[in-house]
Short mmCIF file of C-alpha atoms and ligand atoms in Angstrom, two decimals:
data_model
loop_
_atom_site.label_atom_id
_atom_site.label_comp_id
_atom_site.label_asym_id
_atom_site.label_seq_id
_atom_site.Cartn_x
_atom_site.Cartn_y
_atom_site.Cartn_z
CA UNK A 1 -34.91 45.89 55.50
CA UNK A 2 -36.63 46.77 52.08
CA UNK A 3 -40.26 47.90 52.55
CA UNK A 4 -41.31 48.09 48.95
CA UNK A 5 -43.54 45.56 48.69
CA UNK A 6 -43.16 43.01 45.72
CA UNK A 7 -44.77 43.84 42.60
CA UNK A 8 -46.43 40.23 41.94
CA UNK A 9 -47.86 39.07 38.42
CA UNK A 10 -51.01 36.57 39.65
CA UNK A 11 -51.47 34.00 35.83
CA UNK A 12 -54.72 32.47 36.62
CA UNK A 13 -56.34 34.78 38.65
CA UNK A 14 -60.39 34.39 38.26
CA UNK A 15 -59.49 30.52 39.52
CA UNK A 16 -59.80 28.63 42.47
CA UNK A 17 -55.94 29.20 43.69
CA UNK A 18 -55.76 32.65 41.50
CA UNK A 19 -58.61 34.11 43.89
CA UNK A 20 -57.10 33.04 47.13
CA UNK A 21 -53.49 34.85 46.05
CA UNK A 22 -55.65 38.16 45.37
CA UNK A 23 -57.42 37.56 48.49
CA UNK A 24 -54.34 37.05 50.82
CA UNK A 25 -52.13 39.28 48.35
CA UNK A 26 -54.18 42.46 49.47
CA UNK A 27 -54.69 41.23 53.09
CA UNK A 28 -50.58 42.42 53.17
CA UNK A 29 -50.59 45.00 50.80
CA UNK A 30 -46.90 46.04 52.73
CA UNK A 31 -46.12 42.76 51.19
CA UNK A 32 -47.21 42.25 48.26
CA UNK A 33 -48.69 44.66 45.20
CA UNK A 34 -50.44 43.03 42.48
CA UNK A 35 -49.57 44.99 39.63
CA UNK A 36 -51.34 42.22 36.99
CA UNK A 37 -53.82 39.51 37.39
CA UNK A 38 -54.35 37.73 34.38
CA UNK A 39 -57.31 35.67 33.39
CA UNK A 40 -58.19 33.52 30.30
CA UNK A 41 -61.04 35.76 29.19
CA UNK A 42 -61.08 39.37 28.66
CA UNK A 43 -62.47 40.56 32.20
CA UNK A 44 -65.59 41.29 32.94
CA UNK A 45 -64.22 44.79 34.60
CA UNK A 46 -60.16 46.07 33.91
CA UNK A 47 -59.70 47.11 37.60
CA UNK A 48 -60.90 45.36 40.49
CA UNK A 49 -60.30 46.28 44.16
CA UNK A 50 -57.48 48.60 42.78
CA UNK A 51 -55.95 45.08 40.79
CA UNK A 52 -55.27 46.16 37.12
CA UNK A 53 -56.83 42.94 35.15
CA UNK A 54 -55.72 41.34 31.56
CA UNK A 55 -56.90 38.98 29.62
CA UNK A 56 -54.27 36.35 28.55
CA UNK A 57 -54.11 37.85 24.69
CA UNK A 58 -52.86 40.79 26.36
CA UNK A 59 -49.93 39.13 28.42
CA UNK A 60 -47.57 41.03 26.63
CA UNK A 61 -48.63 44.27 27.14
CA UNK A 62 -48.39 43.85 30.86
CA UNK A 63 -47.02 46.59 33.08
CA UNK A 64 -43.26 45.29 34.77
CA UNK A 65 -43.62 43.21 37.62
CA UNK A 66 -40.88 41.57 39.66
CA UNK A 67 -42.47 38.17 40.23
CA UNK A 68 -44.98 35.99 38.01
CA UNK A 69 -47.46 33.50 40.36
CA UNK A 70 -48.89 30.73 37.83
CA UNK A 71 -51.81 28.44 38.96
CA UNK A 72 -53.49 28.11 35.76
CA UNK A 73 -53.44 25.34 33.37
CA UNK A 74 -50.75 23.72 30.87
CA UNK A 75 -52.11 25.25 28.38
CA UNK A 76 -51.47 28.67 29.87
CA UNK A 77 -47.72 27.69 31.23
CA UNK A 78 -45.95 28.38 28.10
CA UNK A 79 -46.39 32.43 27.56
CA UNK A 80 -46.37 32.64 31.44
CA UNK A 81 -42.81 31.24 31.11
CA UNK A 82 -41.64 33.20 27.55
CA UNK A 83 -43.52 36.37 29.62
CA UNK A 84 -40.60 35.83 32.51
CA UNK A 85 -37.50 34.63 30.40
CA UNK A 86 -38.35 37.89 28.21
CA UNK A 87 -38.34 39.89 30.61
CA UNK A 88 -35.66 38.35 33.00
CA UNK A 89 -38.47 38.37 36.09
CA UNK A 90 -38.80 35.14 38.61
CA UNK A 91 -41.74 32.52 38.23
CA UNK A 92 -43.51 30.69 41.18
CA UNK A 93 -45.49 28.47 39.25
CA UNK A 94 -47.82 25.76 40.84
CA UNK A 95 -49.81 24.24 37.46
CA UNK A 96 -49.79 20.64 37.67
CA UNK A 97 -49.93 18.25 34.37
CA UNK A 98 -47.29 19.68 32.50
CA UNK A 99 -46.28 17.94 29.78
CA UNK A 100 -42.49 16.44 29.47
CA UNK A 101 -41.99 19.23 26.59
CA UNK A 102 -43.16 22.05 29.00
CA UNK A 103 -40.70 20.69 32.03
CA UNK A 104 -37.70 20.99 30.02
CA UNK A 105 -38.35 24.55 28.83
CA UNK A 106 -38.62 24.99 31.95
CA UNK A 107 -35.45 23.74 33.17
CA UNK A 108 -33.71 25.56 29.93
CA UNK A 109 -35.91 28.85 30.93
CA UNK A 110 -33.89 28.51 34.57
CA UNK A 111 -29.85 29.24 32.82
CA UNK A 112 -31.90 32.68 32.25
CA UNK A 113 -34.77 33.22 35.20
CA UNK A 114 -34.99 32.25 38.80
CA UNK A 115 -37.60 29.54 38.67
CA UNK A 116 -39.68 27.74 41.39
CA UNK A 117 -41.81 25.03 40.03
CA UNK A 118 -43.51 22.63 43.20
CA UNK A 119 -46.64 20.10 42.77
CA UNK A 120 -47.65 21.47 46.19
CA UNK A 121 -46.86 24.43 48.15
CA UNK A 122 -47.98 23.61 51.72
CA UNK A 123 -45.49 22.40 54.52
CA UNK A 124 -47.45 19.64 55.34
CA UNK A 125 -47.02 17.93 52.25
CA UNK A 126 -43.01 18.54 52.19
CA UNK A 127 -42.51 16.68 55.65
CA UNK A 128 -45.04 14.22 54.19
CA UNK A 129 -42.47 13.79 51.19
CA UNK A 130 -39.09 13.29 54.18
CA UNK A 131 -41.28 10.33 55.99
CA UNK A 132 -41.96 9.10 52.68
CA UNK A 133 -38.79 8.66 51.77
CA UNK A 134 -37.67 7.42 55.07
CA UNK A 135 -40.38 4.69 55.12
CA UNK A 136 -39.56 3.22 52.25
CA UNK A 137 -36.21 3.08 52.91
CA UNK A 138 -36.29 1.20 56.07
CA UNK A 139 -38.97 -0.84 54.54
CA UNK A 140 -37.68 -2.33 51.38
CA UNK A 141 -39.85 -5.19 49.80
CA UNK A 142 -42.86 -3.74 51.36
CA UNK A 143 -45.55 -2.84 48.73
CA UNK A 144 -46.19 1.42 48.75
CA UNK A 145 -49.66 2.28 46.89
CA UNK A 146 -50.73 6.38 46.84
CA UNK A 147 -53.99 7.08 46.87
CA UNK A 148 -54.98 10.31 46.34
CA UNK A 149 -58.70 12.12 46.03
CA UNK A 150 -59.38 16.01 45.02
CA UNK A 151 -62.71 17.55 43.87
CA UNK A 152 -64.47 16.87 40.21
CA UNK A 153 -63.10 19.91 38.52
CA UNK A 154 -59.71 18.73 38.67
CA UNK A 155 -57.77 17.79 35.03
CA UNK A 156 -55.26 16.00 35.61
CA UNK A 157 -54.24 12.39 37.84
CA UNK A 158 -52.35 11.22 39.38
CA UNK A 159 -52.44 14.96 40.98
CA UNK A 160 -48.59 16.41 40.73
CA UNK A 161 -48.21 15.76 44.59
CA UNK A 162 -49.09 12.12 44.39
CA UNK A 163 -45.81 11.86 41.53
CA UNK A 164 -43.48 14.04 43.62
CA UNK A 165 -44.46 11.72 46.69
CA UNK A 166 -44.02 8.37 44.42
CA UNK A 167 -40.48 10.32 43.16
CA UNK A 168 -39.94 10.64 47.35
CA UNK A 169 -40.88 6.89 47.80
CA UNK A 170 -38.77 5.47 44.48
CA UNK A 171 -36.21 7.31 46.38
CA UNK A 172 -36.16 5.27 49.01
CA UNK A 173 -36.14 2.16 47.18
CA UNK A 174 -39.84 1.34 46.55
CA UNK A 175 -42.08 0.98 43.43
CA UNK A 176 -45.35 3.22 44.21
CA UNK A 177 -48.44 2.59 42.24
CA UNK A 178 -50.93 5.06 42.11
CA UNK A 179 -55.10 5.98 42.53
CA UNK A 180 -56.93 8.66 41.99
CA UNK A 181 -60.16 9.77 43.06
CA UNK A 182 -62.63 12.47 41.99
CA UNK A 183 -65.19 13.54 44.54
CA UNK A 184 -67.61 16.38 45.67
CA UNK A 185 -65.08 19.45 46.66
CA UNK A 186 -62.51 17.77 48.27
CA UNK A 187 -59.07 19.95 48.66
CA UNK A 188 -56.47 17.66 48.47
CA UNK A 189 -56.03 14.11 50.29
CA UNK A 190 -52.97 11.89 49.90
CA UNK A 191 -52.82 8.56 51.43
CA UNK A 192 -49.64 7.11 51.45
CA UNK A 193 -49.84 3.18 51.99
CA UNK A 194 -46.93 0.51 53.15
CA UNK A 195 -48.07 -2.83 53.28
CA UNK A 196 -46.25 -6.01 54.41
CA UNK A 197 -47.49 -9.14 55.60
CA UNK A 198 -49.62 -8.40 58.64
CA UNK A 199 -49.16 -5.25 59.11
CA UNK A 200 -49.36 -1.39 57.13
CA UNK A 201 -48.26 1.84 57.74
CA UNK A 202 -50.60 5.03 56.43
CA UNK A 203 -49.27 8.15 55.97
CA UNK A 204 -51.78 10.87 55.33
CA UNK A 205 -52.20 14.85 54.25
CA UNK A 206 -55.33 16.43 54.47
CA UNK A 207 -55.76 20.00 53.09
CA UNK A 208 -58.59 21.82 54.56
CA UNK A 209 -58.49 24.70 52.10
CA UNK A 210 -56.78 26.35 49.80
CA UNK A 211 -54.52 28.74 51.64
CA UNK A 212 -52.14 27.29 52.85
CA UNK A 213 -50.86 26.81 48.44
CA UNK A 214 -51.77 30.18 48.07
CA UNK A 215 -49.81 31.16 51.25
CA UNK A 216 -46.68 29.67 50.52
CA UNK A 217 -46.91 30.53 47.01
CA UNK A 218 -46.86 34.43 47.76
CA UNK A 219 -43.59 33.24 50.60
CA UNK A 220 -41.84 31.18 47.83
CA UNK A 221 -42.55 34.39 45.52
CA UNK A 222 -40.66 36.97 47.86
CA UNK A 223 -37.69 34.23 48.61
CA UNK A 224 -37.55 33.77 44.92
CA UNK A 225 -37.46 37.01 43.60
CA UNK A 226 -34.14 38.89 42.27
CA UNK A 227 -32.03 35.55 42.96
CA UNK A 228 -29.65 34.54 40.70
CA UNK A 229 -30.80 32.40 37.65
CA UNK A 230 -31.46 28.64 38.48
CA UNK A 231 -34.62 26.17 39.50
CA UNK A 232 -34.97 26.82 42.99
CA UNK A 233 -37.07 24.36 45.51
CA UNK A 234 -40.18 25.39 47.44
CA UNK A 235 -38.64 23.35 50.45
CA UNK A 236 -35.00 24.80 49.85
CA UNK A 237 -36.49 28.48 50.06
CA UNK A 238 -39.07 28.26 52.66
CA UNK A 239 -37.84 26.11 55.22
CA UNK A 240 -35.79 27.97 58.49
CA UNK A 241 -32.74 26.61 59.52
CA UNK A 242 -34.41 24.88 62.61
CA UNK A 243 -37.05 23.24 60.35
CA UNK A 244 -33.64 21.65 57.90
CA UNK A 245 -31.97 20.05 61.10
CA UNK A 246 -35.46 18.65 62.69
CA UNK A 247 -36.05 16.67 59.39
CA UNK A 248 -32.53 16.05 59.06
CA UNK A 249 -31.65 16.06 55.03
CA UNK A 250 -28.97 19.44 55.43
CA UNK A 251 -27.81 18.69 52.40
CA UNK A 252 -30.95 18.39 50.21
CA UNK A 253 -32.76 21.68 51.99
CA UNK A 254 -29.83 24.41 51.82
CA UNK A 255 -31.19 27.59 51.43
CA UNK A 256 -31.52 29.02 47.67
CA UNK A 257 -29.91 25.88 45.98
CA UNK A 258 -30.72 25.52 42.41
CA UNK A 259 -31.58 21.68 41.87
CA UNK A 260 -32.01 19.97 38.32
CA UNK A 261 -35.39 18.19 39.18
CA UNK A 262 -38.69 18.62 40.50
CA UNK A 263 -39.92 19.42 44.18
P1 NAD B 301 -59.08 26.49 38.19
O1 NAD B 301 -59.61 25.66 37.07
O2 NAD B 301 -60.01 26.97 39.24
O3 NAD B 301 -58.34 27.78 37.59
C1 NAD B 301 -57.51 27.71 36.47
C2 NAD B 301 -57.27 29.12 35.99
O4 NAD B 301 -56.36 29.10 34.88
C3 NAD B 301 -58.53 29.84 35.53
O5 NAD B 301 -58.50 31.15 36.03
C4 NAD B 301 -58.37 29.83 34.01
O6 NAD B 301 -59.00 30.95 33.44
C5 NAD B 301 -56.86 29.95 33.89
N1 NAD B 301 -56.40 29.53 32.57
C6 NAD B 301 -56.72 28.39 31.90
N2 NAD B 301 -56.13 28.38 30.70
C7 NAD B 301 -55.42 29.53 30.62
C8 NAD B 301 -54.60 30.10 29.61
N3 NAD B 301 -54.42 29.49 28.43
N4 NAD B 301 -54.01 31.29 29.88
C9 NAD B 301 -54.19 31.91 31.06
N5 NAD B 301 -54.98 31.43 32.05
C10 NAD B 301 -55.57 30.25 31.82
O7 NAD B 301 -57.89 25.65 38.84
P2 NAD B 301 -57.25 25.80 40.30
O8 NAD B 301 -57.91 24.86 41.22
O9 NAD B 301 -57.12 27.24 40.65
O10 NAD B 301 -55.80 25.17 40.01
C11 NAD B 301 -54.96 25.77 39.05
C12 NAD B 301 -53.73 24.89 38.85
O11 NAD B 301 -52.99 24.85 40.06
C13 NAD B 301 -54.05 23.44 38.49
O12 NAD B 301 -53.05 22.96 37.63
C14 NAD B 301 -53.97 22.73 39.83
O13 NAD B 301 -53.70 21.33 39.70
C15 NAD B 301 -52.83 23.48 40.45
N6 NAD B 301 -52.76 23.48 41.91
C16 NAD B 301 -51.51 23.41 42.44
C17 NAD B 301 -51.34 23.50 43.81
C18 NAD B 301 -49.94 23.50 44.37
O14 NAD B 301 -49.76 23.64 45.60
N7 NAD B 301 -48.92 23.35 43.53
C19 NAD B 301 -52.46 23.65 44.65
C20 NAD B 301 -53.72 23.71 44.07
C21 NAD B 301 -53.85 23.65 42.69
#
């Protein structure tokens, strides 16, 4: 069993999901060493809690890492992304709102890099995306609206997890249409709705807090790293045997299979 833990890049760090990897990164430090955490500023102090700190001007200069965790914005994604494919070293990125430009470098960057990109990391929300799918397959004609609602400070909508559940429900044969709303500090909520006439069928996530991203971000990150080159899927890498047969897509879930889309 190797017991050197993971030298982890954290892109994003003085956010929201950038403080909860530092937080849980050094709660396992047997796990995980953060050997960078990179902010948009120059920081306020270049070593906190023993975490070497960069601004993102200095991304190059960055010491060697074996795993890059983005949660920042699209306009940070691109040198996050040259940063790995220069230096051959696996990505776990979770920024939402990339642009159509940014997904295909990213999909080039994977002939070079392993790559994980996933609109949400939390387990939740990847059953939610199987029942999805199911639904609307054994419910064709019925109309399927997502509503989803996050706090103020959020950029972008629809968030990234209400288009990967619309890609799950287009799957299964419906059209989604999509609301947003922006509220006070709420996590992430996403309803997903399947009307016919007289009756409806809700499907809902809840996130209570930010964790359980951050938490399956720093998992995806130690699946991910030294694999071969390709664009791996949160579900693919995180999911146990036991977990692929209860939901019952074998094919879809394999371990460590590189897939051409998104998750
Ligand atoms: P935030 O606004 O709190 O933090 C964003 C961070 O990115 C800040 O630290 C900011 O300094 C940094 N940043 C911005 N521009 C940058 C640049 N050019 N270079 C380097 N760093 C830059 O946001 P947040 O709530 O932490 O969310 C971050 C991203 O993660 C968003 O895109 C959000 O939608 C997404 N997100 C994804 C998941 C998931 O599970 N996939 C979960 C939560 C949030």
């Amino acid at each position: 069993m190797n017991t050197t833990p993971l030298r982890v890049l954290i892109h994003g760090a003085s956010g929201r999901m950038g403080q909860a990897l530092l937080r849980l990164a050094a709660e396992s430090t047997a796990s995980w060493q953060v050997v960078a955490a990179v902010t948009r500023r120059p920081p306020a102090q270049r070593v906190v809690d023993g975490v070497p700190h960069f601004a993102a001007s200095e991304l190059g200069g960055v010491p060697d890492f074996d795993v890059a965790i983005d949660f920042s914005l699209p306009e940070g994604f691109d040198p996050v992304l040259a940063l790995c494919t220069a230096r051959g070293r696996a990505l776990v990125s979770g920024t939402t709102g990339l642009e159509p430009a940014q997904r295909q470098a990213l999909e080039a960057a994977s002939r070079q890099v392993p790559l994980l990109w996933a609109s949400n990391f939390s387990v939740g929300v990847a059953v939610l995306n199987e029942l999805v799918e199911r639904a609307a397959l054994a419910l064709p004609g019925w109309d399927c609206d997502i509503v989803e609602s996050h706090h103020v400070h959020k950029k972008d909508a629809p968030s990234g997890t209400a288009l990967t559940l619309g890609d799950s429900a287009a799957r299964g044969g419906a059209q989604p249409r999509y609301a947003s709303l922006r509220a006070g500090d709420i996590v992430g909520e996403h309803l997903v709705q399947f009307a016919g006439q007289g009756e409806r069928i809700e499907l809902v996530h809840r996130a209570m807090n930010r964790d359980i991203f951050a938490r399956g971000a720093l998992q995806a990150a130690s699946r991910l790293a030294g694999r071969e080159p390709g664009l791996y899927t949160m579900r693919g890498l995180l999911f146990d045997a036991n977990w692929i047969a209860a939901v019952g897509r074998v094919a879809d879930l394999a371990a460590g299979v590189p897939f051409g889309g998104f998750a």
